[in-house]
Tab-separated table of C-alpha atoms in Angstrom:
chain	number	residue	atom	x	y	z
A	170	MET	CA	58.886	18.835	60.653
A	171	THR	CA	61.632	21.188	59.474
A	172	THR	CA	61.324	20.823	55.694
A	173	LYS	CA	60.166	24.055	54.095
A	174	MET	CA	56.917	23.657	52.181
A	175	ASP	CA	57.081	25.097	48.667
A	176	TRP	CA	53.413	25.907	48.055
A	177	THR	CA	54.292	28.132	45.098
A	178	GLY	CA	56.011	25.253	43.324
A	179	ALA	CA	53.213	22.823	44.195
A	180	SER	CA	50.604	25.262	42.929
A	181	LYS	CA	52.459	25.727	39.649
A	182	THR	CA	52.800	21.955	39.159
A	183	ALA	CA	49.099	21.349	39.804
A	184	GLY	CA	48.120	24.311	37.646
A	185	ASP	CA	50.145	22.977	34.727
A	186	PHE	CA	48.155	19.736	34.811
A	187	VAL	CA	44.819	21.547	35.005
A	188	SER	CA	45.702	23.877	32.135
A	189	HIS	CA	45.327	20.958	29.706
A	190	TRP	CA	41.596	20.630	30.477
A	191	ARG	CA	39.904	22.866	27.908
A	192	ASP	CA	36.717	24.837	28.494
A	193	ASP	CA	34.785	22.708	25.993
A	194	GLU	CA	35.752	19.384	27.618
A	195	PRO	CA	35.009	17.636	30.910
A	196	GLY	CA	37.408	18.764	33.579
A	197	GLY	CA	38.366	18.616	37.201
A	198	CYS	CA	40.238	20.358	39.958
A	199	VAL	CA	43.357	20.017	42.095
A	200	VAL	CA	43.315	21.360	45.641
A	201	GLY	CA	46.321	21.777	47.939
A	202	PHE	CA	45.696	22.187	51.669
A	203	ASP	CA	47.147	22.087	55.158
A	204	LEU	CA	45.535	21.700	58.574
A	205	SER	CA	44.180	25.243	58.648
A	206	CYS	CA	43.106	26.117	55.116
A	207	ILE	CA	43.066	25.489	51.396
A	208	ARG	CA	46.346	26.793	49.986
A	209	PHE	CA	45.256	26.717	46.350
A	210	ALA	CA	42.500	25.358	44.129
A	211	HIS	CA	42.993	25.040	40.373
A	212	ALA	CA	40.144	23.951	38.114
A	213	GLY	CA	39.707	23.474	34.402
A	214	GLY	CA	37.193	22.125	31.923
A	215	VAL	CA	33.456	21.957	32.547
A	216	GLU	CA	31.222	20.029	34.896
A	217	SER	CA	28.634	19.453	32.164
A	218	LEU	CA	28.880	19.387	28.382
A	219	SER	CA	25.195	20.354	28.322
A	220	THR	CA	25.464	23.560	30.347
A	221	LEU	CA	29.217	24.229	29.885
A	222	ALA	CA	29.293	25.368	33.515
A	223	PRO	CA	32.942	25.427	34.602
A	224	PHE	CA	34.255	22.740	36.923
A	225	SER	CA	35.274	24.100	40.331
A	226	SER	CA	36.406	22.877	43.729
A	227	ARG	CA	32.732	22.941	44.743
A	228	THR	CA	31.553	20.732	41.867
A	229	VAL	CA	30.059	17.452	43.099
A	230	ALA	CA	31.490	14.281	41.532
A	231	ARG	CA	31.739	10.616	42.460
A	232	TYR	CA	34.640	9.824	44.793
A	233	ALA	CA	34.550	6.137	43.776
A	234	SER	CA	37.089	4.107	45.791
A	235	LEU	CA	38.035	7.062	47.987
A	236	THR	CA	34.905	5.830	49.768
A	237	LYS	CA	36.819	2.830	51.118
A	238	HIS	CA	38.699	4.496	53.955
A	239	VAL	CA	35.536	6.310	55.086
A	240	PHE	CA	33.734	2.975	55.332
A	241	CYS	CA	36.684	1.477	57.205
A	242	ALA	CA	36.411	4.338	59.715
A	243	MET	CA	32.821	3.199	60.254
A	244	VAL	CA	33.984	-0.403	60.746
A	245	LEU	CA	36.465	0.727	63.399
A	246	ALA	CA	33.723	2.733	65.103
A	247	HIS	CA	31.695	-0.489	65.503
A	248	SER	CA	34.504	-2.773	66.638
A	249	ASP	CA	32.311	-3.911	69.539
A	250	VAL	CA	29.980	-5.701	67.102
A	251	MET	CA	32.479	-6.701	64.389
A	252	GLY	CA	36.212	-7.238	64.846
A	253	LEU	CA	38.860	-7.216	62.133
A	254	ASP	CA	39.832	-10.779	63.047
A	255	ASP	CA	36.279	-12.120	62.803
A	256	PRO	CA	35.701	-14.563	59.920
A	257	LEU	CA	33.127	-13.266	57.444
A	258	GLY	CA	31.039	-16.402	57.964
A	259	GLU	CA	30.434	-15.374	61.567
A	260	HIS	CA	28.395	-12.428	60.280
A	261	LEU	CA	27.269	-13.796	56.890
A	262	PRO	CA	26.525	-17.484	57.572
A	263	GLU	CA	25.326	-18.118	54.005
A	264	LEU	CA	28.882	-17.742	52.667
A	265	GLN	CA	30.598	-20.992	51.737
A	266	SER	CA	34.177	-21.991	52.458
A	267	PRO	CA	36.738	-20.676	51.698
A	268	LEU	CA	35.016	-17.266	51.401
A	269	ARG	CA	33.424	-17.594	54.846
A	270	ASP	CA	36.871	-18.120	56.397
A	271	VAL	CA	38.309	-14.808	55.140
A	272	THR	CA	38.569	-12.359	58.031
A	273	VAL	CA	36.985	-8.910	58.055
A	274	GLY	CA	40.452	-7.331	58.038
A	275	GLN	CA	41.577	-9.424	55.058
A	276	ALA	CA	38.377	-8.499	53.223
A	277	LEU	CA	39.264	-4.819	53.628
A	278	ASP	CA	43.047	-4.881	53.137
A	279	MET	CA	43.017	-6.635	49.724
A	280	SER	CA	44.681	-9.807	51.021
A	281	GLY	CA	41.476	-11.879	51.242
A	282	GLY	CA	41.504	-13.198	47.676
A	283	LEU	CA	37.799	-12.378	47.307
A	284	PRO	CA	36.873	-12.224	43.605
A	285	ASP	CA	35.663	-8.810	42.481
A	286	VAL	CA	31.938	-8.952	41.658
A	287	ARG	CA	32.079	-6.484	38.761
A	288	GLU	CA	34.881	-8.447	37.095
A	289	CYS	CA	33.002	-11.704	37.639
A	290	LEU	CA	29.972	-10.238	35.860
A	291	SER	CA	32.159	-9.234	32.908
A	292	LEU	CA	33.390	-12.822	32.620
A	293	LEU	CA	29.764	-13.989	32.625
A	294	GLY	CA	29.002	-11.691	29.694
A	295	LEU	CA	27.233	-8.896	31.636
A	296	SER	CA	28.332	-5.395	30.671
A	297	VAL	CA	29.084	-2.447	32.914
A	298	TYR	CA	25.605	-1.160	32.016
A	299	SER	CA	23.743	-4.281	33.234
A	300	GLU	CA	21.599	-3.384	36.250
A	301	THR	CA	22.149	-5.427	39.400
A	302	LYS	CA	20.711	-5.155	42.908
A	303	ALA	CA	22.221	-5.702	46.350
A	304	GLN	CA	20.561	-8.940	47.473
A	305	PRO	CA	20.941	-10.884	44.205
A	306	LEU	CA	24.621	-9.883	44.167
A	307	LEU	CA	25.023	-11.146	47.729
A	308	ASP	CA	23.252	-14.367	46.759
A	309	TYR	CA	25.658	-14.732	43.845
A	310	VAL	CA	28.722	-14.312	46.076
A	311	ALA	CA	27.239	-16.832	48.531
A	312	ARG	CA	27.243	-19.454	45.754
A	313	GLN	CA	30.967	-19.085	45.125
A	314	THR	CA	33.433	-21.704	46.360
A	315	ARG	CA	36.753	-20.354	45.021
A	316	LEU	CA	38.990	-17.462	46.011
A	317	ASN	CA	41.421	-15.725	43.687
A	318	PHE	CA	44.207	-16.988	45.983
A	319	PRO	CA	44.438	-18.378	49.534
A	320	ALA	CA	43.564	-15.639	52.003
A	321	GLY	CA	46.551	-13.792	53.401
A	322	THR	CA	49.054	-14.965	50.780
A	323	GLU	CA	48.852	-12.139	48.240
A	324	VAL	CA	47.608	-8.591	47.764
A	325	SER	CA	45.343	-7.917	44.786
A	326	TYR	CA	42.666	-5.268	44.450
A	327	SER	CA	39.019	-6.274	44.849
A	328	ASN	CA	35.854	-4.450	45.898
A	329	THR	CA	33.902	-7.477	47.123
A	330	GLY	CA	35.170	-7.443	50.699
A	331	TYR	CA	33.648	-4.005	51.193
A	332	ARG	CA	30.322	-5.174	49.794
A	333	LEU	CA	30.252	-8.126	52.197
A	334	VAL	CA	31.294	-6.209	55.314
A	335	GLU	CA	28.756	-3.474	54.520
A	336	ALA	CA	25.993	-6.087	54.209
A	337	ALA	CA	27.021	-7.658	57.505
A	338	LEU	CA	26.949	-4.312	59.356
A	339	ALA	CA	23.602	-3.401	57.783
A	340	ARG	CA	22.106	-6.593	59.243
A	341	LYS	CA	23.122	-5.331	62.660
A	342	GLY	CA	21.371	-2.021	62.030
A	343	PHE	CA	24.385	0.045	60.997
A	344	ARG	CA	23.940	1.570	57.530
A	345	PHE	CA	26.805	3.265	55.761
A	346	ASP	CA	24.797	6.265	54.553
A	347	ASP	CA	23.643	6.907	58.145
A	348	PHE	CA	27.306	7.075	59.186
A	349	VAL	CA	28.077	9.369	56.257
A	350	GLN	CA	25.198	11.732	57.026
A	351	GLU	CA	26.029	11.891	60.731
A	352	THR	CA	29.682	12.642	59.956
A	353	ALA	CA	28.703	15.226	57.334
A	354	ARG	CA	26.466	17.027	59.817
A	355	HIS	CA	29.273	17.254	62.368
A	356	LEU	CA	31.600	18.693	59.732
A	357	GLY	CA	29.012	20.901	58.034
A	358	LEU	CA	29.494	19.120	54.702
A	359	ALA	CA	27.308	17.883	51.881
A	360	LEU	CA	28.127	14.226	51.243
A	361	SER	CA	25.989	11.485	49.741
A	362	ALA	CA	26.331	7.703	49.499
A	363	PRO	CA	23.764	6.569	46.898
A	364	ASP	CA	23.665	2.801	46.434
A	365	VAL	CA	22.260	3.018	42.894
A	366	TRP	CA	23.924	4.922	40.045
A	367	ASN	CA	20.632	6.488	38.956
A	368	ASN	CA	19.705	7.799	42.400
A	369	PRO	CA	19.566	11.622	42.206
A	370	VAL	CA	22.444	13.431	43.928
A	371	ILE	CA	22.124	17.188	44.374
A	372	GLY	CA	24.588	19.006	42.114
A	373	LEU	CA	26.220	15.841	40.752
A	374	ALA	CA	28.264	16.496	37.617
A	375	PRO	CA	27.889	13.860	34.905
A	376	GLY	CA	30.908	11.734	34.130
A	377	TYR	CA	32.415	11.326	30.653
A	378	TRP	CA	34.680	8.974	28.749
A	379	LYS	CA	36.185	9.537	25.326
A	380	SER	CA	35.409	7.166	22.480
A	381	ASP	CA	36.555	7.407	18.876
A	382	LYS	CA	33.386	9.471	18.324
A	383	GLY	CA	34.109	11.982	21.061
A	384	TRP	CA	33.038	12.408	24.672
A	385	GLN	CA	30.313	10.044	25.892
A	386	LEU	CA	28.144	10.204	29.007
A	387	SER	CA	29.059	7.532	31.519
A	388	ALA	CA	26.700	5.107	33.217
A	389	ALA	CA	26.903	1.943	35.317
A	390	GLY	CA	24.377	-0.657	36.386
A	391	LEU	CA	26.221	-2.276	39.287
A	392	HIS	CA	24.699	-1.735	42.713
A	393	LEU	CA	27.101	0.643	44.449
A	394	SER	CA	28.548	-0.699	47.672
A	395	ALA	CA	30.609	1.061	50.328
A	396	SER	CA	33.632	0.309	48.165
A	397	GLY	CA	32.779	3.319	46.007
A	398	SER	CA	29.417	4.976	46.666
A	399	LEU	CA	30.402	8.399	48.051
A	400	ALA	CA	29.818	11.609	46.121
A	401	GLY	CA	30.816	15.135	47.062
A	402	SER	CA	32.969	18.100	46.129
A	403	ALA	CA	36.724	18.487	46.367
A	404	GLU	CA	36.236	21.021	49.151
A	405	ALA	CA	34.092	18.567	51.116
A	406	LEU	CA	36.756	15.891	50.732
A	407	VAL	CA	39.418	18.318	51.924
A	408	ALA	CA	37.386	19.106	55.057
A	409	TRP	CA	37.011	15.394	55.839
A	410	LEU	CA	40.741	14.774	55.326
A	411	GLN	CA	41.638	17.739	57.547
A	412	CYS	CA	39.388	16.182	60.193
A	413	LEU	CA	41.272	12.872	59.914
A	414	LEU	CA	44.681	14.583	60.020
A	415	LYS	CA	43.737	16.559	63.146
A	416	GLY	CA	41.734	13.771	64.792
A	417	ASP	CA	38.717	16.020	65.303
A	418	HIS	CA	35.075	15.084	65.975
A	419	GLY	CA	35.811	11.734	67.585
A	420	PHE	CA	38.316	10.600	64.939
A	421	THR	CA	41.399	10.792	67.161
A	422	GLY	CA	43.950	8.234	66.010
A	423	VAL	CA	41.702	6.891	63.242
A	424	LEU	CA	44.078	7.871	60.425
A	425	ASP	CA	46.862	5.906	62.143
A	426	GLN	CA	44.598	2.865	62.462
A	427	LEU	CA	43.444	3.050	58.847
A	428	SER	CA	46.944	3.474	57.442
A	429	ALA	CA	48.729	0.942	59.654
A	430	PRO	CA	50.553	-1.655	57.525
A	431	ARG	CA	48.856	-5.054	57.570
A	432	PRO	CA	50.575	-8.446	58.050
A	433	LEU	CA	50.199	-11.256	55.546
A	434	ALA	CA	49.804	-14.855	56.693
A	435	ASP	CA	53.573	-15.471	56.647
A	436	GLY	CA	54.341	-12.329	58.651
A	437	ARG	CA	55.388	-10.128	55.725
A	438	ILE	CA	53.985	-6.626	55.810
A	439	SER	CA	51.693	-5.070	53.208
A	440	GLU	CA	51.560	-1.310	52.874
A	441	TYR	CA	47.895	-1.454	51.894
A	442	GLY	CA	45.956	-0.772	55.078
A	443	LEU	CA	42.230	-0.276	55.539
A	444	GLY	CA	41.182	1.651	52.439
A	445	LEU	CA	44.498	3.529	52.364
A	446	ARG	CA	47.871	2.806	50.802
A	447	TRP	CA	51.381	4.122	51.337
A	448	THR	CA	53.383	5.814	48.565
A	449	HIS	CA	57.125	6.543	48.708
A	450	LEU	CA	59.037	9.640	47.628
A	451	GLY	CA	62.749	9.631	48.372
A	452	ASP	CA	63.208	8.419	51.945
A	453	ARG	CA	59.714	9.433	53.026
A	454	ARG	CA	56.269	7.969	52.554
A	455	PHE	CA	52.793	9.424	52.142
A	456	VAL	CA	49.337	7.942	52.448
A	457	GLY	CA	46.398	8.180	50.060
A	458	HIS	CA	44.102	6.366	47.669
A	459	GLY	CA	42.594	6.631	44.208
A	460	GLY	CA	39.109	6.188	42.846
A	461	SER	CA	37.704	5.221	39.466
A	462	HIS	CA	34.131	4.957	38.204
A	463	PRO	CA	33.080	5.102	34.544
A	464	GLY	CA	33.623	8.772	33.719
A	465	TYR	CA	35.157	9.794	37.059
A	466	LYS	CA	38.699	9.747	38.449
A	467	SER	CA	39.903	10.922	41.853
A	468	TYR	CA	42.924	10.772	44.122
A	469	PHE	CA	44.174	12.186	47.402
A	470	LEU	CA	47.627	12.100	48.948
A	471	LEU	CA	48.447	13.123	52.519
A	472	ASP	CA	51.578	13.898	54.471
A	473	PRO	CA	50.506	13.163	58.057
A	474	GLU	CA	53.846	14.470	59.352
A	475	SER	CA	53.307	18.018	58.070
A	476	GLY	CA	49.500	17.955	57.922
A	477	THR	CA	49.413	18.718	54.206
A	478	GLY	CA	47.721	17.091	51.270
A	479	PHE	CA	46.309	17.224	47.761
A	480	VAL	CA	42.927	16.267	46.327
A	481	VAL	CA	42.284	15.556	42.644
A	482	LEU	CA	38.674	15.229	41.483
A	483	SER	CA	37.506	14.984	37.872
A	484	ASN	CA	34.596	13.954	35.662
A	485	ARG	CA	36.687	12.528	32.830
A	486	GLU	CA	37.970	8.976	32.407
A	487	ASP	CA	41.492	9.887	31.279
A	488	THR	CA	42.663	11.715	34.420
A	489	ASN	CA	45.784	10.321	36.089
A	490	GLY	CA	45.084	11.539	39.602
A	491	PHE	CA	47.985	9.628	41.145
A	492	LYS	CA	50.517	11.311	38.852
A	493	ILE	CA	49.051	14.754	39.571
A	494	ALA	CA	49.028	14.251	43.349
A	495	LEU	CA	52.476	12.647	43.471
A	496	GLU	CA	54.174	15.330	41.371
A	497	SER	CA	52.441	18.058	43.389
A	498	MET	CA	53.703	16.463	46.625
A	499	ALA	CA	57.211	16.208	45.165
A	500	ALA	CA	57.102	19.906	44.260
A	501	LEU	CA	55.857	20.793	47.744
A	502	THR	CA	58.493	18.809	49.622
A	503	GLY	CA	61.426	19.007	47.213
A	504	LEU	CA	61.689	15.224	47.187
A	505	PRO	CA	62.797	13.473	43.981
A	506	LEU	CA	60.297	11.706	41.768
A	507	PRO	CA	61.038	8.039	41.056
A	508	ARG	CA	62.470	7.255	37.618
A	509	PRO	CA	60.283	5.159	35.318
A	510	ALA	CA	62.124	2.047	34.166
A	511	ALA	CA	61.987	1.251	30.467
A	512	PHE	CA	64.909	-1.163	30.163
A	513	LEU	CA	62.998	-4.466	30.311
A	514	PRO	CA	62.423	-6.055	26.880
A	515	ASP	CA	58.968	-5.297	25.521
A	516	GLY	CA	56.664	-8.235	24.939
A	517	LEU	CA	54.302	-10.803	26.405
A	518	TYR	CA	55.492	-13.137	29.163
A	519	VAL	CA	53.789	-16.108	30.800
A	520	THR	CA	54.535	-18.526	33.640
A	521	GLU	CA	55.293	-22.157	32.760
A	522	THR	CA	51.849	-23.223	34.008
A	523	GLY	CA	48.756	-21.443	35.228
A	524	PRO	CA	46.984	-18.353	33.862
A	525	TRP	CA	49.632	-15.836	34.946
A	526	TRP	CA	50.778	-13.541	32.150
A	527	LEU	CA	52.169	-10.042	31.912
A	528	GLU	CA	53.107	-7.593	29.199
A	529	ILE	CA	55.918	-5.058	29.194
A	530	LYS	CA	55.561	-1.900	27.085
A	531	GLY	CA	58.240	0.630	27.879
A	532	SER	CA	57.846	1.475	31.558
A	533	THR	CA	54.338	-0.028	31.740
A	534	CYS	CA	53.626	-3.492	33.096
A	535	SER	CA	50.237	-5.193	32.678
A	536	PHE	CA	49.748	-8.249	34.906
A	537	LEU	CA	46.518	-10.082	34.114
A	538	ASP	CA	45.634	-6.735	32.488
A	539	ALA	CA	46.119	-4.690	35.674
A	540	GLU	CA	48.353	-1.852	34.487
A	541	ASP	CA	51.121	-0.190	36.515
A	542	THR	CA	54.153	1.975	35.849
A	543	LEU	CA	57.476	0.358	36.697
A	544	TYR	CA	60.216	2.346	38.423
A	545	ASP	CA	63.977	1.809	38.560
A	546	GLU	CA	65.029	0.435	41.965
A	547	GLY	CA	68.692	-0.121	41.066
A	548	ASP	CA	70.757	-3.257	40.460
A	549	GLY	CA	68.436	-4.270	37.623
A	550	TRP	CA	65.301	-4.381	39.761
A	551	VAL	CA	62.064	-2.618	38.864
A	552	SER	CA	59.047	-2.013	41.073
A	553	SER	CA	55.506	-0.705	40.681
A	554	ARG	CA	55.827	1.124	44.026
A	555	SER	CA	52.143	0.311	44.458
A	556	ALA	CA	50.822	-1.069	47.737
A	557	SER	CA	47.575	-2.163	46.057
A	558	SER	CA	49.234	-3.918	43.086
A	559	PRO	CA	52.836	-4.589	44.143
A	560	VAL	CA	55.255	-5.739	41.439
A	561	ARG	CA	58.995	-6.331	41.859
A	562	LEU	CA	60.878	-7.930	38.972
A	563	ARG	CA	64.340	-8.463	37.534
A	564	LEU	CA	65.540	-9.846	34.214
A	565	TYR	CA	67.563	-13.078	34.297
A	566	GLY	CA	68.564	-13.845	30.718
A	567	GLU	CA	65.188	-13.938	28.948
A	568	THR	CA	63.271	-14.665	32.159
A	569	LEU	CA	61.476	-12.103	34.335
A	570	ALA	CA	61.414	-13.197	37.955
A	571	GLY	CA	60.448	-11.692	41.298
A	572	GLU	CA	57.145	-11.051	42.994
A	573	VAL	CA	53.726	-9.894	41.814
A	574	GLY	CA	51.136	-9.225	44.498
A	575	HIS	CA	53.812	-10.418	46.977
A	576	ALA	CA	53.606	-13.888	45.386
A	577	PRO	CA	56.751	-15.325	43.728
A	578	ARG	CA	56.430	-15.444	39.923
A	579	ARG	CA	58.722	-16.463	37.065
A	580	PHE	CA	57.774	-15.391	33.542
A	581	LEU	CA	59.100	-16.614	30.204
A	582	PRO	CA	58.695	-14.845	26.842
A	583	VAL	CA	55.669	-16.000	24.856
A	584	VAL	CA	56.692	-17.823	21.701
A	585	PRO	CA	54.698	-16.186	18.877
A	586	GLY	CA	52.859	-17.949	16.102
A	587	LYS	CA	51.094	-20.686	18.040
A	588	ASP	CA	47.719	-21.765	16.631
A	589	VAL	CA	44.454	-22.138	18.528
A	590	PRO	CA	43.648	-25.868	18.293
A	591	PRO	CA	40.235	-27.023	17.015
A	592	THR	CA	39.978	-29.195	20.146
A	593	LEU	CA	38.754	-26.022	21.929
A	594	ASP	CA	35.764	-25.690	19.582
A	595	GLY	CA	32.312	-26.116	21.071
A	596	ARG	CA	29.784	-24.514	23.384
A	597	TRP	CA	30.853	-23.780	26.931
A	598	ARG	CA	28.545	-23.105	29.897
A	599	SER	CA	29.008	-21.869	33.476
A	600	ASP	CA	27.016	-22.968	36.506
A	601	GLU	CA	25.480	-19.469	36.473
A	602	GLY	CA	23.948	-20.076	33.018
A	603	ALA	CA	26.386	-17.978	30.984
A	604	GLU	CA	27.550	-19.440	27.675
A	605	PHE	CA	30.059	-18.822	24.929
A	606	ASP	CA	31.140	-20.628	21.781
A	607	ILE	CA	34.635	-21.254	20.458
A	608	ALA	CA	35.020	-21.731	16.728
A	609	ALA	CA	37.743	-21.026	14.163
A	610	GLY	CA	40.150	-19.574	16.717
A	611	ALA	CA	37.698	-17.112	18.289
A	612	LEU	CA	35.479	-16.901	21.353
A	613	ILE	CA	31.900	-15.776	20.615
A	614	MET	CA	29.852	-14.400	23.502
A	615	GLY	CA	26.503	-12.616	23.797
A	616	THR	CA	23.145	-12.771	22.056
A	617	GLY	CA	21.498	-10.965	19.171
A	618	PRO	CA	23.048	-7.587	18.334
A	619	LEU	CA	25.357	-7.924	21.357
A	620	ARG	CA	26.966	-11.083	20.028
A	621	ARG	CA	30.706	-10.508	19.751
A	622	ARG	CA	33.496	-12.479	18.106
A	623	MET	CA	36.800	-12.127	19.944
A	624	PRO	CA	39.912	-13.742	18.411
A	625	LEU	CA	41.992	-15.941	20.716
A	626	MET	CA	45.770	-15.570	20.918
A	627	ALA	CA	47.681	-18.638	22.090
A	628	LEU	CA	50.188	-18.133	24.920
A	629	GLY	CA	51.171	-21.800	25.045
A	630	ASN	CA	50.412	-24.676	27.391
A	631	GLY	CA	46.638	-24.199	27.287
A	632	ARG	CA	46.467	-20.411	27.799
A	633	TYR	CA	44.761	-17.995	25.383
A	634	LEU	CA	44.141	-14.250	25.484
A	635	PHE	CA	41.090	-12.441	24.144
A	636	THR	CA	39.840	-8.852	24.451
A	637	ILE	CA	36.446	-7.656	25.676
A	638	GLN	CA	35.280	-4.104	24.967
A	639	ASP	CA	32.916	-3.049	27.749
A	640	GLY	CA	31.774	0.573	27.494
A	641	PRO	CA	34.769	2.745	28.401
A	642	TRP	CA	36.887	-0.254	29.361
A	643	THR	CA	38.974	-2.621	27.280
A	644	LYS	CA	39.763	-5.836	29.139
A	645	ARG	CA	42.087	-8.669	28.211
A	646	VAL	CA	41.036	-12.050	29.565
A	647	CYS	CA	43.023	-15.273	29.860
A	648	LEU	CA	41.195	-18.482	28.960
A	649	HIS	CA	43.027	-21.233	30.864
A	650	THR	CA	42.284	-24.878	30.181
A	651	LEU	CA	41.813	-26.965	33.335
A	652	GLY	CA	40.897	-30.151	31.459
A	653	ASP	CA	39.610	-31.410	28.124
A	654	ASP	CA	36.126	-30.022	28.825
A	655	HIS	CA	36.888	-27.535	31.594
A	656	VAL	CA	38.269	-23.968	31.369
A	657	GLU	CA	38.464	-20.872	33.527
A	658	LEU	CA	38.401	-17.197	32.566
A	659	VAL	CA	40.905	-15.075	34.461
A	660	THR	CA	41.461	-11.365	35.036
A	661	SER	CA	43.443	-9.715	37.804
A	662	ARG	CA	40.392	-9.204	39.996
A	663	ALA	CA	38.450	-12.387	39.137
A	664	ARG	CA	40.447	-15.599	38.715
A	665	MET	CA	37.816	-18.272	39.331
A	666	ILE	CA	35.039	-18.171	36.696
A	667	GLU	CA	34.726	-21.704	35.324
A	668	TYR	CA	33.014	-23.020	32.198
A	669	ARG	CA	32.469	-26.618	31.092
A	670	ARG	CA	31.954	-27.818	27.561
A	671	LYS	CA	28.285	-28.388	26.767
A	672	CYS	CA	28.804	-29.704	23.246
A	673	ASP	CA	31.679	-30.087	20.827
A	674	GLY	CA	32.272	-28.180	17.613
A	675	LEU	CA	29.987	-30.559	15.721
A	676	GLY	CA	27.076	-29.957	18.087
A	677	ALA	CA	27.352	-33.254	19.940
A	678	THR	CA	26.743	-33.137	23.681
A	679	VAL	CA	29.897	-33.875	25.647
């Protein structure tokens, strides 16, 4: 490696981001490091709005999905009892087809099509605060008979594969927290992998999200799986990443295995590996991952070639850790940042059939409400440059065409002004017992004081959008009619929740 590392420029870039976190708001830190030491650590804001103690690089926060690659390192360590090519049903016989036929590797590399449990619960009317436990969640997944897409044909983010593989390893006597604690002891670190949000974690900073009434404490009821259970400080994360970069403590070659591109069923290559994804700057690429829990955001980005990296850890919902890490890496290496592309016409687009819609707003693309920035790739093409949510599109007349999730898609502008027909009116029920009503152009879900009326917007050809507000998250859902008395609710991470009409708008049983 001959490129000169500009740590002064990287430090200034990271410091500029941190300077916007005030001392009366939640905050975070950005740490730059190489193989031998921490080069800089900038922190801003506070770790608690109760104590106003300042956030630092030693503040403990939730890593969220940064957990994934650590769990995958555990999977690789136990390859003698579970191989990446093993079908999940070999280890979890209660799973039904086609879920049981997804391989362990596909479950971990986001190509398995496994519906995300948290998103499924949202589409059943359960909020982010609803408490759930490990075994009932596994039982729920075992009742499912649909994938989001055929395994190996697309890449779309989901946490469920990690939940299933963790459960399978636990049955063989290998618990994730045991692996974490053993690794932490070797490295002299304090790491924790609580499987319940309310489990005490020493030194854990509360997380916050900002509502129209100000900062709110975060909470979540979902049982935490190995997709996002780790908690620790930025300094602890740096030490673990230095270990991976150097291959110390029995982890020789593990970073290469985790970050190796993965083949799809047709032989195409995905740059999402095992809990890690590749990011491009200029003619070079870097490996990292982000994490998001209610009230927490994190990111790390590594340059394995030079042994350098950045960690972003925060206890506030609005942190863009990817932007901070990417711009810091660009400043360090002198590589150019990609140019956001804002030349596509704004508006809603939808495929001729099916629930697939997207929205363009400036340089932002939302596909099934999964939001990404689009970058100019030349010759009219734009790309998300995201290995976990790949988008590549070009405008042909009024049509957007290309690939989303590596699947070919062709989108047409939504014709505004369509009405929601009264033929949708009635009570709808899922096999899981969830219900909603449709009346007067709106979907009504929930009971008592939690009953919500959500207007439907027609996209044409039996597709309708509505918006759910769930704690810190706003989610747009597509209601897609499959038949006169049969619909599905679709988000990016859960595309298979079905409801059937129980009675029509006049109360008659269908």
